[in-house]
PDB file of C-alpha atoms and ligand atoms in Angstrom:
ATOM      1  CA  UNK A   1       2.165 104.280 -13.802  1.00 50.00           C
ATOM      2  CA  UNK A   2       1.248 104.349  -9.990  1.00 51.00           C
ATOM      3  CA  UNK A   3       3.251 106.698  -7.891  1.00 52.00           C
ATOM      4  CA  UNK A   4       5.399 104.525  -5.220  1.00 50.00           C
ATOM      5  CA  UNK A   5       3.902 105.528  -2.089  1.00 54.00           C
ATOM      6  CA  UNK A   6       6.100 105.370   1.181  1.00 59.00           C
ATOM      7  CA  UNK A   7       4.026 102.440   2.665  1.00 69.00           C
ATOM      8  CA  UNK A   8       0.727 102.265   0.590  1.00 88.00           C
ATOM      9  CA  UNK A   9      -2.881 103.433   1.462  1.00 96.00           C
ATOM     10  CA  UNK A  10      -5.824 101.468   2.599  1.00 98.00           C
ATOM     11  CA  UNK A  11      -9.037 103.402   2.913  1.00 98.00           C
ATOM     12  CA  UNK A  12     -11.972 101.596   5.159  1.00 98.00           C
ATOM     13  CA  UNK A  13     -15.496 102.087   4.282  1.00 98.00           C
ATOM     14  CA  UNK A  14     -16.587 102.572   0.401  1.00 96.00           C
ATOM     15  CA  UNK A  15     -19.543 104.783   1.403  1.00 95.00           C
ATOM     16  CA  UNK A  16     -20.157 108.265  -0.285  1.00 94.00           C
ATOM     17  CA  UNK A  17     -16.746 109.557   0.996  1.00 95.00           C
ATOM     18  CA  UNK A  18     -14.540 106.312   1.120  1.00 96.00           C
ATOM     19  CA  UNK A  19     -15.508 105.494  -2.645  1.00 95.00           C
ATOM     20  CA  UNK A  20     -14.783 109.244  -3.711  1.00 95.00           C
ATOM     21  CA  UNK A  21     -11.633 109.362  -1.939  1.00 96.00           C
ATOM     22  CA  UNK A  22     -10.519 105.840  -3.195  1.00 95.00           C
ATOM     23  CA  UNK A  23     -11.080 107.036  -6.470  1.00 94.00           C
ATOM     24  CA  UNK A  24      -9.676 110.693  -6.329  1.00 94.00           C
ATOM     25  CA  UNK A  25      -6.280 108.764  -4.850  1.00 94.00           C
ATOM     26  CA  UNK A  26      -6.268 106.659  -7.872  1.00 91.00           C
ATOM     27  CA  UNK A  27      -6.629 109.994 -10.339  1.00 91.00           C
ATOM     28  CA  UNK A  28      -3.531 111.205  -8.227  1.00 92.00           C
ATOM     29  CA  UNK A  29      -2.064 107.785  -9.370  1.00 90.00           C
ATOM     30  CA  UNK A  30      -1.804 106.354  -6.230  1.00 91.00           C
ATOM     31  CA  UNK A  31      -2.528 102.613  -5.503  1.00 88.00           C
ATOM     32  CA  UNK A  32      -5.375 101.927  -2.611  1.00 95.00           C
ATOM     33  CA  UNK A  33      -6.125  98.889  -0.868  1.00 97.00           C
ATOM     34  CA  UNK A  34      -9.885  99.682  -0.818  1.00 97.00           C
ATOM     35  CA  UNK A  35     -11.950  97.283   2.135  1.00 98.00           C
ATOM     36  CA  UNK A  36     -15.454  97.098   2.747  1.00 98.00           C
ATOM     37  CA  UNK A  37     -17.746  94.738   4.325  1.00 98.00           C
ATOM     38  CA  UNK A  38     -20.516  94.274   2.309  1.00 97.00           C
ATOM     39  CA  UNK A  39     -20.012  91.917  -0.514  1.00 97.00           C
ATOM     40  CA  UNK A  40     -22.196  94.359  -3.015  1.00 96.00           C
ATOM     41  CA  UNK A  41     -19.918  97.152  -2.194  1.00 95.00           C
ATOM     42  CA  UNK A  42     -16.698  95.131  -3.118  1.00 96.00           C
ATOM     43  CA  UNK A  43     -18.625  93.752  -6.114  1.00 95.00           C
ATOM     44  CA  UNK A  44     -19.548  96.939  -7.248  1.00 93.00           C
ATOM     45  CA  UNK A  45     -15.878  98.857  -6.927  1.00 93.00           C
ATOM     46  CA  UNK A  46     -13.827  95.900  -8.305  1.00 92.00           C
ATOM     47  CA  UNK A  47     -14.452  96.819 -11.985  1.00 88.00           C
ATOM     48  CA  UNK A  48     -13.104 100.405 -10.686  1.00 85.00           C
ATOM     49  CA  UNK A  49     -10.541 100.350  -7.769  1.00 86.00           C
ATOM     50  CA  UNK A  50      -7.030  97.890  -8.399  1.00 84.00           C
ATOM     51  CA  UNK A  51      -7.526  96.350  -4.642  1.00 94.00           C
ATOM     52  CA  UNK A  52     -10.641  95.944  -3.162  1.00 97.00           C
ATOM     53  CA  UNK A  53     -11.411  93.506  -0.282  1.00 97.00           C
ATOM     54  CA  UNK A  54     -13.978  92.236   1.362  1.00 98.00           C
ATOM     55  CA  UNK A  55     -13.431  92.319   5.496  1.00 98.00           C
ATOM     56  CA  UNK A  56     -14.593  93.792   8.766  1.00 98.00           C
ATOM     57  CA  UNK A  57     -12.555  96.010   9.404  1.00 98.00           C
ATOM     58  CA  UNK A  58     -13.264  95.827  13.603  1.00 98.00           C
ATOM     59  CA  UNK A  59     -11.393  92.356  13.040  1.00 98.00           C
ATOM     60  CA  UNK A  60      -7.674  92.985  13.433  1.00 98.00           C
ATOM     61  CA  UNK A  61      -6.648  89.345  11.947  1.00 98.00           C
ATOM     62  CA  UNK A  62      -8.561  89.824   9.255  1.00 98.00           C
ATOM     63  CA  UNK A  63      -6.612  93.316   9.168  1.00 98.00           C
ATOM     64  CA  UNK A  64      -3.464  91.499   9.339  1.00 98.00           C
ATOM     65  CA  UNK A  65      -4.223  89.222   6.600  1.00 98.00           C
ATOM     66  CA  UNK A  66      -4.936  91.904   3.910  1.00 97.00           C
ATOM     67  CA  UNK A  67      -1.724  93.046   5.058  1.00 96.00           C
ATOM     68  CA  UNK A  68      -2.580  96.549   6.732  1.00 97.00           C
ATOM     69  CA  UNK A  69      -0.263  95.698   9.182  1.00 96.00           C
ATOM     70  CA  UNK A  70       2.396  96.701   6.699  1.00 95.00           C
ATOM     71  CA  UNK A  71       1.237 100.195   5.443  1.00 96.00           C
ATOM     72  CA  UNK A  72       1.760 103.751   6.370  1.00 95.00           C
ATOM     73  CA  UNK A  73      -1.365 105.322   5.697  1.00 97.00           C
ATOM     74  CA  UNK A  74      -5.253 104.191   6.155  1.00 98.00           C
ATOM     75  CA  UNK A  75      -8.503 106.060   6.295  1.00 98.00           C
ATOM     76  CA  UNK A  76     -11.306 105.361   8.404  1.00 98.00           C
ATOM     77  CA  UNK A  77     -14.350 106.399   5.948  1.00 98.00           C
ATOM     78  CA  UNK A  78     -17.100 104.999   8.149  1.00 97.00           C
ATOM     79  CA  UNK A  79     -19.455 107.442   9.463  1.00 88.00           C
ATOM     80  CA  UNK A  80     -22.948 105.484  10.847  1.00 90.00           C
ATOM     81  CA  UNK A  81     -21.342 103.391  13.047  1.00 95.00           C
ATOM     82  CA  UNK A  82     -19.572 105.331  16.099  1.00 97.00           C
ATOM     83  CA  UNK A  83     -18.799 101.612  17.142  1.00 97.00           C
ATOM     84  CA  UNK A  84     -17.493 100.208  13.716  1.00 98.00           C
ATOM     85  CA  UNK A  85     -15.524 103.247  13.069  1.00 98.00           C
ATOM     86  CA  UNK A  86     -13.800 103.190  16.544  1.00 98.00           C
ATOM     87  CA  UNK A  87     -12.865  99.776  16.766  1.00 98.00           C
ATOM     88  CA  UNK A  88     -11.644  99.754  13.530  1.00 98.00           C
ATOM     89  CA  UNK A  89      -9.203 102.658  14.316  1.00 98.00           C
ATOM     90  CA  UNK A  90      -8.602 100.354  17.664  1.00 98.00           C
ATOM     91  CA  UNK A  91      -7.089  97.488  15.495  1.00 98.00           C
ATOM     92  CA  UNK A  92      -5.168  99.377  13.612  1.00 98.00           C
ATOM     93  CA  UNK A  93      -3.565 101.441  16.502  1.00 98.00           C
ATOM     94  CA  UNK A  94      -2.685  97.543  17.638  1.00 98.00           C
ATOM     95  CA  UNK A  95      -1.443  96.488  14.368  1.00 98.00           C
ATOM     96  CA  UNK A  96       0.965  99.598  14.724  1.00 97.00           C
ATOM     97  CA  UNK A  97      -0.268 101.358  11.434  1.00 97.00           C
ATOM     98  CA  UNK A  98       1.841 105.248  11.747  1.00 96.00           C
ATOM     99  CA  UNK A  99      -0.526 107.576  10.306  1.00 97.00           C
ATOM    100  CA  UNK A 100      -4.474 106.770  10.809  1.00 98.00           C
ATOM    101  CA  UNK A 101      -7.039 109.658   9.502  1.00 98.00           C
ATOM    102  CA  UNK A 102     -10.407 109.093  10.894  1.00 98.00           C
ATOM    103  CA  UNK A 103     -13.997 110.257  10.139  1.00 97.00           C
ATOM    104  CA  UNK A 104     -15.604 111.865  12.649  1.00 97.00           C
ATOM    105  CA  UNK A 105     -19.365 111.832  12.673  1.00 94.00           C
ATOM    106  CA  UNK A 106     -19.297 114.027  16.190  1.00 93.00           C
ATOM    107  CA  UNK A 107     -17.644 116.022  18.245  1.00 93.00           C
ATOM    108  CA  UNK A 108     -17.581 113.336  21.136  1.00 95.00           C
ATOM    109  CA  UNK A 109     -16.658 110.892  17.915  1.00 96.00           C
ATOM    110  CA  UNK A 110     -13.629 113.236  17.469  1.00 96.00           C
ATOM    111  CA  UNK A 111     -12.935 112.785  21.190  1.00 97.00           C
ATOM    112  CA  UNK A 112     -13.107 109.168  21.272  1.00 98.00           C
ATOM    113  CA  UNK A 113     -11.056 108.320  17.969  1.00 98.00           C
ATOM    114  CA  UNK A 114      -8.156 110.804  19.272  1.00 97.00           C
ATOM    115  CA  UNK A 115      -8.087 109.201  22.906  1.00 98.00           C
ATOM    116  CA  UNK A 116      -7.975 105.774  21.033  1.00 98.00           C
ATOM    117  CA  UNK A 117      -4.895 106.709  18.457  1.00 97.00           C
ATOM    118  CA  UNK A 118      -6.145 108.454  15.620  1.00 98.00           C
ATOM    119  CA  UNK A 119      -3.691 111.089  14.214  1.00 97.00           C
ATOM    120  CA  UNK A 120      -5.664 113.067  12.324  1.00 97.00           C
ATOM    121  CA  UNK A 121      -9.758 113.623  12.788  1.00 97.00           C
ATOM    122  CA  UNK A 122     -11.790 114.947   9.649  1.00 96.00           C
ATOM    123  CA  UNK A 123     -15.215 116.014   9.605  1.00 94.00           C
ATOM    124  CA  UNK A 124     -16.244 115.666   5.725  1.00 90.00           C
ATOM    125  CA  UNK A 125     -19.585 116.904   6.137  1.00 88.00           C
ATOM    126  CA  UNK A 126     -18.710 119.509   8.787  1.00 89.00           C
ATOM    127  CA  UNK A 127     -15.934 121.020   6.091  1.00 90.00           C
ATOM    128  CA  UNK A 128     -18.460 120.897   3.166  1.00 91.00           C
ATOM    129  CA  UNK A 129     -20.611 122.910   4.686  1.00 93.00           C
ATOM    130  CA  UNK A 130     -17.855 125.497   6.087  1.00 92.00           C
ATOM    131  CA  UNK A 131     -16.648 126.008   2.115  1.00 92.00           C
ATOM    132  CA  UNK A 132     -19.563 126.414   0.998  1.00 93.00           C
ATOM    133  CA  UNK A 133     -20.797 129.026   3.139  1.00 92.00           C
ATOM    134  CA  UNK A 134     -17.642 130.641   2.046  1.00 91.00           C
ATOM    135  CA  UNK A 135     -18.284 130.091  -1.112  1.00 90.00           C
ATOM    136  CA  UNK A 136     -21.470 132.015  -1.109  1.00 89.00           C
ATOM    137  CA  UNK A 137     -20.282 134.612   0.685  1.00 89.00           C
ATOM    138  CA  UNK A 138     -17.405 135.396  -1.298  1.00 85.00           C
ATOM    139  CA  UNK A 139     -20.370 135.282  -4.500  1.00 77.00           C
ATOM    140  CA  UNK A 140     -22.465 137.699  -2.803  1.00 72.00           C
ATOM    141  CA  UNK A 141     -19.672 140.133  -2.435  1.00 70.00           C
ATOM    142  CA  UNK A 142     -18.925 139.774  -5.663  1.00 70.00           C
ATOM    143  CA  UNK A 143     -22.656 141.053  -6.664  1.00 64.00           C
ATOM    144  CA  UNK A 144     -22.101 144.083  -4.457  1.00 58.00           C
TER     145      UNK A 144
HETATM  146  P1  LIG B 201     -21.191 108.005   3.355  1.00 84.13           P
HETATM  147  O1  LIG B 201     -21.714 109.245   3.994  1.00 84.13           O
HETATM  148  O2  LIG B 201     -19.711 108.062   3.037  1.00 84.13           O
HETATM  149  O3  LIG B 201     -21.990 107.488   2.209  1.00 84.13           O
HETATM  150  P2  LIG B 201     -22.514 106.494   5.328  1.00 84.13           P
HETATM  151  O4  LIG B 201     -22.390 107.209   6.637  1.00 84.13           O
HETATM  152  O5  LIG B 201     -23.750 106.635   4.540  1.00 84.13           O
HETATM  153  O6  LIG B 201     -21.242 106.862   4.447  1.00 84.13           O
HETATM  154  P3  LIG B 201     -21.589 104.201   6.646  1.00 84.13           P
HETATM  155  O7  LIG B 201     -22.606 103.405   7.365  1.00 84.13           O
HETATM  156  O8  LIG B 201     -20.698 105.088   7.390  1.00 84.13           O
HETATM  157  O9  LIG B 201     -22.317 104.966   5.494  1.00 84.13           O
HETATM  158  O10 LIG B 201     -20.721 103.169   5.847  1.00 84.13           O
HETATM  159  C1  LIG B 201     -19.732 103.526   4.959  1.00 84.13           C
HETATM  160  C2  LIG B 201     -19.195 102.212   4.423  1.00 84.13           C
HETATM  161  O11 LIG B 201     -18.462 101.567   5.468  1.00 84.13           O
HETATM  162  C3  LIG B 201     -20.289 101.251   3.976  1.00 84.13           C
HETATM  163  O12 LIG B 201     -20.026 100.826   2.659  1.00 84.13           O
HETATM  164  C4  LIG B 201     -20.203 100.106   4.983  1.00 84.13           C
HETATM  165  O13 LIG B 201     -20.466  98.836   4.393  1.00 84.13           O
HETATM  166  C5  LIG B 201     -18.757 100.196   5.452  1.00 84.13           C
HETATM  167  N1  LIG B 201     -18.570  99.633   6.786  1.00 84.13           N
HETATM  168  C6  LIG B 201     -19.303  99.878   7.910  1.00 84.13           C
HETATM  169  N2  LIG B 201     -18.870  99.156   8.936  1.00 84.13           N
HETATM  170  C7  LIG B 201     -17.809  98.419   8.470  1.00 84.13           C
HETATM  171  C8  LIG B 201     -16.918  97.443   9.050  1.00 84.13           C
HETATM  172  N3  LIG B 201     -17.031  97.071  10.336  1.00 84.13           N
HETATM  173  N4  LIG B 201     -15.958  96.909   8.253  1.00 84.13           N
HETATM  174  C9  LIG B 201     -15.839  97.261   6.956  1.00 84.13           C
HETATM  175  N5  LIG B 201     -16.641  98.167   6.354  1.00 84.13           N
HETATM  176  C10 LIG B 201     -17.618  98.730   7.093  1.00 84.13           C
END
């Protein structure tokens, strides 16, 4: 039983963090429209994830035509590519998509994918690191 979602999710990107947030959506039992480029990726999460298509995701028609155009919610889980990862949140601040969370690589990255329309910038690695500094801390304390 999938939860209905006001508008559906699309996440971009099935890398490391795309692929474990597609997946930890779909434990939460909500339905993801999962797109990557490479054909091995798509292969390789179709067994796994309900929707997954093949598309690059710079290309707002082919945006359009996955129907991304009609969500409320997509992720931007590209990291490498400063280029990929901004035009992709480009086509989907013109295909009028409300709420766009983007990875940022960067603190220029950050910059650029606010000043182009991204609501909310997250820094996976950046926040990993932060908890688990934390997290040793708070250990070592524990010890005293
Ligand atoms: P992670 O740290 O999450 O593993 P990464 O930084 O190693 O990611 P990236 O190069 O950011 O890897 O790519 C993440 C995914 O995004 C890859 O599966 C890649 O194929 C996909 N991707 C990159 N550019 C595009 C694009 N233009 N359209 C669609 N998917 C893309």
């Amino acid at each position: 039983d999938r939860k209905p979602d006001s508008g559906g999710i699309a996440v971009i990107g099935l890398g490391r963090f795309g692929a474990r947030l597609t997946d930890s959506l779909n434990a939460l039992n909500y339905q993801v429209l999962a797109i990557d480029r490479d054909p091995q990726k798509v292969q390789k999460w179709s067994a796994r994830v309900d929707q997954v298509a093949q598309a690059d995701s710079t290309d707002e028609d082919a945006l359009r035509q996955l129907g991304v155009a009609d969500l409320n919610r997509v992720v931007v889980a590209i990291g490498a590519s400063v280029e990929a990862s901004v035009l992709t949140v480009l086509a989907l601040v013109e295909l009028g998509v409300p709420q766009i969370w983007a990875r940022a690589t960067s603190v220029q990255h950050s910059k650029i994918l606010a000043a182009v329309g991204a609501q909310h910038v997250i820094f996976p690695e950046a926040e990993a690191g932060e908890r688990l500094a934390h997290l040793i801390v708070t250990r070592l304390l524990d010890f005293v």
